[in-house]
Short mmCIF file of C-alpha atoms and ligand atoms in Angstrom, two decimals:
data_model
loop_
_atom_site.label_atom_id
_atom_site.label_comp_id
_atom_site.label_asym_id
_atom_site.label_seq_id
_atom_site.Cartn_x
_atom_site.Cartn_y
_atom_site.Cartn_z
CA MET I 16 88.60 104.51 87.80
CA ILE I 17 88.59 105.18 91.54
CA PRO I 18 92.30 105.09 92.36
CA ILE I 19 93.72 103.24 95.39
CA THR I 20 95.65 106.40 96.30
CA VAL I 21 95.67 110.09 95.32
CA VAL I 22 98.55 112.52 95.90
CA ASP I 23 97.54 116.12 96.49
CA VAL I 24 100.33 118.52 97.48
CA ARG I 25 99.08 121.66 95.75
CA ASP I 26 98.98 123.56 99.01
CA ALA I 27 102.80 123.40 99.18
CA GLU I 28 103.20 125.76 96.23
CA ASP I 29 103.99 128.92 98.23
CA LEU I 30 106.58 127.31 100.50
CA VAL I 31 108.24 125.45 97.61
CA VAL I 32 108.49 128.72 95.63
CA GLU I 33 109.99 130.38 98.70
CA VAL I 34 112.72 127.75 98.82
CA LEU I 35 113.35 127.98 95.05
CA ARG I 36 113.68 131.78 95.23
CA SER I 37 116.00 131.58 98.26
CA GLY I 38 118.59 129.64 96.25
CA ALA I 39 119.29 127.52 99.37
CA ILE I 40 117.64 124.30 98.34
CA ALA I 41 119.44 121.53 100.26
CA GLN I 42 119.08 120.80 103.99
CA GLY I 43 118.47 124.07 105.81
CA PRO I 44 115.83 126.07 107.74
CA MET I 45 112.83 124.38 106.08
CA VAL I 46 114.01 120.95 107.21
CA LYS I 47 114.39 122.32 110.74
CA ARG I 48 110.84 123.69 110.62
CA PHE I 49 109.55 120.36 109.34
CA GLU I 50 111.38 118.49 112.11
CA GLU I 51 109.93 120.74 114.81
CA ALA I 52 106.41 120.27 113.49
CA PHE I 53 106.90 116.51 113.19
CA ALA I 54 108.19 116.19 116.77
CA ALA I 55 105.15 118.14 117.99
CA VAL I 56 102.82 115.85 116.08
CA SER I 57 104.57 112.71 117.38
CA GLY I 58 104.79 113.84 120.97
CA THR I 59 108.56 113.23 120.98
CA LYS I 60 111.44 115.44 121.96
CA HIS I 61 113.28 114.99 118.68
CA ALA I 62 112.52 114.35 115.03
CA VAL I 63 115.43 113.82 112.63
CA ALA I 64 114.54 114.16 108.94
CA VAL I 65 116.25 111.89 106.40
CA ASN I 66 115.94 111.16 102.71
CA ASN I 67 113.50 108.20 102.92
CA GLY I 68 111.87 105.72 105.25
CA THR I 69 114.29 102.91 104.47
CA THR I 70 117.15 105.18 105.49
CA ALA I 71 115.30 106.02 108.71
CA LEU I 72 115.28 102.30 109.61
CA VAL I 73 118.94 101.77 108.59
CA ALA I 74 120.19 104.85 110.50
CA SER I 75 118.21 103.83 113.61
CA LEU I 76 119.93 100.42 113.65
CA GLN I 77 123.32 101.98 112.93
CA VAL I 78 123.24 104.18 116.03
CA LEU I 79 122.50 101.18 118.25
CA ASP I 80 126.05 99.83 117.79
CA LEU I 81 125.04 96.30 116.73
CA LYS I 82 127.84 93.74 116.37
CA PRO I 83 127.95 90.99 113.73
CA GLY I 84 125.61 88.21 114.85
CA ASP I 85 123.33 90.54 116.81
CA GLU I 86 119.68 89.87 116.00
CA VAL I 87 116.64 91.95 115.13
CA ILE I 88 113.18 90.40 115.50
CA THR I 89 110.62 91.72 113.03
CA SER I 90 107.46 90.90 111.10
CA PRO I 91 107.36 88.55 108.11
CA PHE I 92 104.36 90.47 106.76
CA THR I 93 105.64 93.87 105.71
CA PHE I 94 107.07 95.95 102.90
CA VAL I 95 110.45 94.67 101.80
CA ALA I 96 112.19 97.85 103.10
CA THR I 97 111.91 96.55 106.67
CA LEU I 98 113.94 93.46 105.79
CA ASN I 99 116.37 95.30 103.51
CA ALA I 100 117.14 97.86 106.20
CA ILE I 101 118.10 95.17 108.72
CA LEU I 102 120.34 93.48 106.13
CA GLU I 103 121.93 96.82 105.19
CA ALA I 104 122.72 97.40 108.87
CA GLY I 105 124.45 94.00 108.93
CA ALA I 106 122.21 92.47 111.61
CA THR I 107 120.78 88.97 111.61
CA VAL I 108 117.01 88.80 111.03
CA ARG I 109 114.57 86.68 113.04
CA PHE I 110 110.86 86.59 112.22
CA ALA I 111 107.96 86.35 114.64
CA ASP I 112 104.54 85.44 113.22
CA ILE I 113 101.74 88.04 113.11
CA ARG I 114 98.23 88.22 114.51
CA ARG I 115 95.22 88.14 112.27
CA ASP I 116 93.47 91.02 114.05
CA ASP I 117 96.12 93.75 113.76
CA PHE I 118 98.41 92.20 111.09
CA ALA I 119 101.42 93.00 113.30
CA VAL I 120 103.83 90.78 115.25
CA ASP I 121 102.27 88.60 117.94
CA PRO I 122 103.96 89.52 121.26
CA ASP I 123 103.95 85.85 122.32
CA ALA I 124 105.78 84.84 119.11
CA VAL I 125 108.23 87.68 119.66
CA ALA I 126 108.92 86.53 123.23
CA ALA I 127 109.52 83.00 121.94
CA ALA I 128 111.97 84.26 119.30
CA ILE I 129 114.16 86.17 121.78
CA GLY I 130 117.57 84.53 122.14
CA PRO I 131 120.95 85.41 123.64
CA ARG I 132 121.92 87.53 120.60
CA THR I 133 118.65 89.45 120.28
CA LYS I 134 119.26 93.19 120.56
CA VAL I 135 116.29 94.89 118.81
CA LEU I 136 112.56 94.39 118.47
CA MET I 137 111.29 95.96 115.27
CA PRO I 138 107.47 95.79 115.10
CA VAL I 139 105.76 97.12 111.95
CA HIS I 140 102.60 99.18 112.46
CA LEU I 141 100.88 97.94 109.35
CA TYR I 142 98.09 99.71 107.43
CA GLY I 143 97.87 102.55 109.99
CA GLN I 144 97.26 100.70 113.25
CA THR I 145 100.00 100.13 115.84
CA ALA I 146 101.22 96.74 116.91
CA ASP I 147 100.35 95.65 120.47
CA MET I 148 102.70 98.12 122.15
CA GLY I 149 101.04 97.44 125.51
CA LYS I 150 102.85 94.08 125.46
CA LEU I 151 105.83 94.80 123.18
CA ALA I 152 107.17 97.89 125.00
CA PRO I 153 107.29 96.18 128.43
CA LEU I 154 108.76 93.06 126.82
CA ALA I 155 111.59 95.11 125.29
CA ALA I 156 112.20 96.88 128.62
CA GLU I 157 112.23 93.65 130.66
CA ARG I 158 114.66 91.94 128.34
CA GLY I 159 116.90 94.97 127.87
CA LEU I 160 116.17 95.25 124.12
CA HIS I 161 116.01 98.32 121.89
CA LEU I 162 112.70 99.10 120.24
CA VAL I 163 112.74 100.38 116.66
CA GLU I 164 109.23 100.98 115.31
CA ASP I 165 108.54 100.74 111.60
CA SER I 166 105.94 103.50 111.64
CA ALA I 167 106.11 104.10 107.90
CA GLN I 168 102.36 103.56 107.52
CA ALA I 169 101.22 104.90 110.89
CA VAL I 170 101.85 108.61 111.27
CA GLY I 171 99.44 109.86 113.94
CA ALA I 172 98.26 106.41 115.09
CA THR I 173 98.09 105.91 118.87
CA PHE I 174 98.20 103.10 121.40
CA ASP I 175 96.72 104.02 124.80
CA GLY I 176 96.96 107.66 123.75
CA ARG I 177 100.66 107.44 122.88
CA ARG I 178 101.66 108.17 119.32
CA SER I 179 103.31 105.54 117.13
CA GLY I 180 107.04 106.18 117.02
CA SER I 181 107.15 107.49 120.57
CA PHE I 182 107.83 104.13 122.25
CA GLY I 183 111.39 103.74 120.93
CA LEU I 184 113.14 104.96 117.81
CA GLY I 185 110.19 105.74 115.49
CA CYS I 186 110.83 105.38 111.74
CA PHE I 187 108.49 107.12 109.34
CA SER I 188 108.28 107.22 105.55
CA LEU I 189 107.16 110.29 103.61
CA TYR I 190 106.95 108.50 100.28
CA ALA I 191 104.35 109.81 97.83
CA THR I 192 101.63 107.34 98.77
CA LYS I 193 101.99 107.55 102.55
CA ASN I 194 99.48 109.52 104.70
CA ILE I 195 101.90 112.47 104.74
CA THR I 196 104.41 112.97 101.95
CA THR I 197 107.43 114.94 100.81
CA ALA I 198 107.66 112.88 97.54
CA GLU I 199 110.55 110.92 99.07
CA GLY I 200 111.53 111.39 102.69
CA GLY I 201 111.76 109.86 106.14
CA VAL I 202 111.88 110.85 109.80
CA ILE I 203 113.24 109.29 112.97
CA THR I 204 111.59 110.28 116.25
CA THR I 205 113.05 109.78 119.73
CA ASP I 206 113.05 111.20 123.25
CA ASP I 207 116.71 110.23 123.67
CA ASP I 208 119.01 113.28 123.38
CA GLU I 209 122.14 111.21 122.71
CA LEU I 210 120.58 109.07 119.96
CA ALA I 211 119.07 112.13 118.30
CA ASP I 212 122.49 113.78 118.32
CA ARG I 213 124.18 110.72 116.87
CA LEU I 214 121.56 110.44 114.16
CA ARG I 215 122.11 114.06 113.14
CA VAL I 216 125.86 113.54 112.94
CA LEU I 217 125.48 110.21 111.08
CA ARG I 218 123.19 111.64 108.39
CA ASN I 219 125.77 114.31 107.50
CA GLN I 220 128.88 112.16 106.78
CA GLY I 221 129.54 111.73 110.47
CA MET I 222 130.53 115.42 110.64
CA ARG I 223 129.89 117.49 113.75
CA ALA I 224 131.70 120.73 112.91
CA ARG I 225 133.02 121.49 109.45
CA TYR I 226 135.43 118.68 108.43
CA GLN I 227 135.44 117.30 111.98
CA TYR I 228 134.41 113.69 111.49
CA GLU I 229 133.27 111.66 114.48
CA VAL I 230 132.06 108.46 112.85
CA ALA I 231 132.06 106.97 109.39
CA GLY I 232 128.75 108.46 108.30
CA HIS I 233 126.65 108.77 105.20
CA ASN I 234 124.58 111.31 103.31
CA TYR I 235 121.05 110.69 104.58
CA ARG I 236 119.95 114.33 104.37
CA MET I 237 116.52 115.64 103.37
CA THR I 238 116.31 118.80 101.24
CA ASP I 239 114.49 122.04 102.02
CA LEU I 240 112.48 121.54 98.82
CA HIS I 241 111.14 118.26 100.18
CA ALA I 242 110.53 119.66 103.66
CA ALA I 243 108.52 122.51 102.08
CA VAL I 244 106.20 119.96 100.49
CA GLY I 245 105.57 118.28 103.84
CA ILE I 246 105.00 121.26 106.15
CA PRO I 247 101.44 122.14 105.02
CA GLN I 248 100.42 118.50 105.29
CA LEU I 249 101.63 118.19 108.86
CA ALA I 250 99.43 121.14 109.69
CA LYS I 251 96.50 119.24 108.19
CA LEU I 252 97.30 115.82 109.66
CA ASP I 253 94.20 115.72 111.85
CA THR I 254 91.94 116.56 108.89
CA ILE I 255 93.62 113.96 106.67
CA THR I 256 93.29 111.30 109.39
CA ALA I 257 89.65 112.21 110.12
CA ALA I 258 88.75 111.84 106.43
CA ARG I 259 90.39 108.41 106.27
CA GLN I 260 88.60 107.36 109.47
CA ARG I 261 85.25 108.54 108.12
CA ASN I 262 85.79 106.62 104.88
CA ALA I 263 86.82 103.47 106.73
CA LYS I 264 83.71 103.65 108.90
CA ARG I 265 81.51 103.98 105.81
CA LEU I 266 83.20 101.00 104.17
CA THR I 267 82.82 98.87 107.30
CA GLU I 268 79.14 99.76 107.64
CA GLY I 269 78.49 99.11 103.99
CA LEU I 270 80.43 95.88 103.71
CA ALA I 271 79.24 94.29 106.96
CA GLY I 272 77.84 90.81 106.43
CA THR I 273 79.38 90.27 103.01
CA PRO I 274 79.85 86.47 102.90
CA GLY I 275 83.46 85.29 103.08
CA LEU I 276 84.87 88.76 103.80
CA ASP I 277 86.66 89.64 107.07
CA LEU I 278 86.65 93.39 107.63
CA PRO I 279 89.54 95.23 109.32
CA GLN I 280 89.20 95.86 113.04
CA VAL I 281 90.09 98.79 115.23
CA LEU I 282 91.37 97.20 118.42
CA PRO I 283 90.51 98.71 121.83
CA GLY I 284 92.85 101.50 122.94
CA ARG I 285 94.23 102.05 119.44
CA GLU I 286 93.57 104.90 117.04
CA HIS I 287 93.78 103.68 113.47
CA VAL I 288 94.89 106.19 110.79
CA TRP I 289 93.85 103.96 107.85
CA HIS I 290 96.86 104.05 105.58
CA GLN I 291 95.12 101.07 103.97
CA TYR I 292 91.65 99.56 104.36
CA THR I 293 92.45 95.87 104.08
CA VAL I 294 89.92 93.06 103.95
CA LEU I 295 90.62 89.35 104.11
CA VAL I 296 88.95 87.27 101.43
CA GLY I 297 88.35 83.93 103.11
CA PRO I 298 88.26 80.44 101.59
CA HIS I 299 84.43 80.42 101.51
CA ALA I 300 84.05 83.71 99.63
CA PHE I 301 82.31 83.57 96.26
CA LEU I 302 85.52 84.69 94.54
CA SER I 303 89.17 84.11 95.49
CA ARG I 304 91.21 87.15 96.53
CA ASP I 305 92.88 87.37 93.11
CA GLU I 306 89.55 86.97 91.28
CA LEU I 307 88.02 89.70 93.45
CA ALA I 308 90.98 92.00 92.69
CA ALA I 309 90.56 91.41 88.95
CA ALA I 310 86.78 91.90 89.10
CA LEU I 311 87.15 95.19 90.93
CA THR I 312 89.81 96.48 88.55
CA GLU I 313 87.56 95.58 85.64
CA ARG I 314 84.75 97.59 87.23
CA GLY I 315 86.87 100.68 87.88
CA ILE I 316 87.63 100.15 91.57
CA GLY I 317 91.35 100.54 92.29
CA ASN I 318 92.74 98.00 94.73
CA GLY I 319 96.09 96.65 95.95
CA ILE I 320 97.62 93.51 97.38
CA TYR I 321 99.87 94.49 100.28
CA TYR I 322 101.62 92.09 100.35
CA PRO I 323 101.27 89.03 98.11
CA LYS I 324 103.95 86.97 99.86
CA VAL I 325 105.73 86.61 103.16
CA VAL I 326 108.61 89.10 102.95
CA PHE I 327 111.47 86.55 102.90
CA ASP I 328 109.80 84.23 100.35
CA TYR I 329 111.90 85.34 97.35
CA ASP I 330 114.92 83.70 95.76
CA CYS I 331 117.20 86.65 96.60
CA TYR I 332 116.70 85.95 100.33
CA ARG I 333 116.87 82.15 100.31
CA GLY I 334 120.01 80.92 101.95
CA HIS I 335 121.01 84.50 102.91
CA GLU I 336 123.57 84.30 105.72
CA LEU I 337 121.78 87.06 107.70
CA ILE I 338 118.41 85.24 107.46
CA PRO I 339 119.45 81.91 108.93
CA ASP I 340 116.24 80.29 110.07
CA ALA I 341 113.41 81.81 108.02
CA SER I 342 110.81 79.17 107.34
CA LEU I 343 107.30 79.50 105.96
CA ASP I 344 106.11 76.79 108.35
CA SER I 345 106.98 78.98 111.31
CA VAL I 346 104.78 81.91 110.13
CA PRO I 347 101.43 80.28 109.22
CA VAL I 348 99.34 83.38 110.01
CA ALA I 349 101.50 85.66 107.84
CA ARG I 350 101.27 83.11 105.08
CA SER I 351 97.51 82.85 105.14
CA VAL I 352 97.03 86.61 105.44
CA ALA I 353 99.33 87.17 102.43
CA ALA I 354 97.03 84.90 100.41
CA GLN I 355 93.83 86.69 101.51
CA ALA I 356 94.62 90.40 101.96
CA LEU I 357 93.14 92.98 99.59
CA SER I 358 93.19 96.73 100.11
CA LEU I 359 90.39 99.00 98.95
CA PRO I 360 90.52 102.78 98.44
CA VAL I 361 90.20 104.75 101.70
CA HIS I 362 92.10 107.96 100.80
CA PRO I 363 90.78 111.43 101.74
CA LYS I 364 89.72 112.34 98.18
CA LEU I 365 86.97 109.73 97.97
CA THR I 366 83.48 111.16 97.44
CA GLU I 367 80.21 109.78 98.82
CA ASP I 368 79.52 108.41 95.35
CA ASP I 369 82.91 106.71 95.23
CA LEU I 370 82.26 105.04 98.60
CA ASP I 371 78.80 103.89 97.47
CA LYS I 372 80.27 102.49 94.27
CA ILE I 373 83.05 100.61 96.09
CA ILE I 374 80.56 99.06 98.55
CA GLU I 375 77.95 98.14 95.93
CA THR I 376 80.56 96.65 93.58
CA VAL I 377 82.25 94.52 96.24
CA ARG I 378 78.92 93.25 97.51
CA GLU I 379 77.64 92.52 94.04
CA VAL I 380 80.67 90.55 92.82
CA LEU I 381 80.75 88.55 96.07
CA GLY I 382 77.09 87.64 95.69
CA ALA I 383 75.88 89.57 98.78
C1 PLP Z 411 107.00 102.68 102.81
C2 PLP Z 411 107.52 101.74 103.82
C3 PLP Z 411 108.88 101.72 104.17
C4 PLP Z 411 109.96 102.41 103.44
O1 PLP Z 411 109.83 103.74 103.22
P1 PLP Z 411 110.46 104.47 101.90
O2 PLP Z 411 110.23 105.89 102.21
O3 PLP Z 411 109.73 103.97 100.72
O4 PLP Z 411 111.91 104.11 101.89
C5 PLP Z 411 109.26 100.86 105.19
N1 PLP Z 411 108.39 100.09 105.83
C6 PLP Z 411 107.08 100.07 105.52
C7 PLP Z 411 106.13 99.16 106.28
C8 PLP Z 411 106.60 100.89 104.49
O5 PLP Z 411 105.32 100.85 104.18
#
């Protein structure tokens, strides 16, 4: 079986052992080192490490002082954490439909969704390519809105040379399957000194000096053990990204012209870091998306459906008071993409033989 993802953190052994031997295993100097390296990679002044990517999103919203009824506009085609984080922060969720070329929110749909209570735009940089920040960042600035980027899948991606997460508050996940991992972990990046300071206080029970509480906070801390796992990977980020880009290029060359298959695009001005290589299986393909997924699994090609449904299309969200106007009819592109998307392996551990096998198998089962 060629897996859809491979986790390789063996190079962290020395640093992890160093932390274990030190006896200081919770948040400490290793987290600080990780934060400095992450800020350097993101091109931001600050990076605040937290315990996971969902927390990064929640904490970012919490330092923006939202009031009940304030609204966050986000993508209906995302991992459920995006939605759960907004609900956890107590904000009202509005959805703007996505574009079929970058799978991220359509700036025109976002502009149309802005109302008097809108406070935050939260685009999701899906699969490793940023949303259209050339339109979304100016839109947020013109309308006086905060920008919180769900960059969980896009560490290192750029738009016009600017790194994802450097346009507003950037929220990253370091979960095991992400491009860079600490097993579980998250980071918030920002150039804003005051927000960075508030995030640091918030993650540690709202405590500035020992037992001096400034706000009702939480425990969002990362541990030095986790930071030690991530540090060597940050040093290798360019190599990891280059391998994913090379693999994506091979897949695109090999799969070109397969009937019924739409291949992922790299849009002008954007650097794609290929968290996922996601094809769309159109209505005229020889197999349906689900049939193709089953055929590939049967032939030893790992694959994944990210995501099978529009994010709010579950019973637990129907009638939710913080999701007042979610309707499938208003997000037709997200709906059709959710029915057609299939991700193929693109991770750095793929061999030439693996890539050949993926290409040959997909072509063969689709009758190309
Ligand atoms: C992984 C992910 C998250 C959540 O990160 P965790 O570290 O798993 O909490 C949020 N949004 C998106 C788009 C993700 O892919």
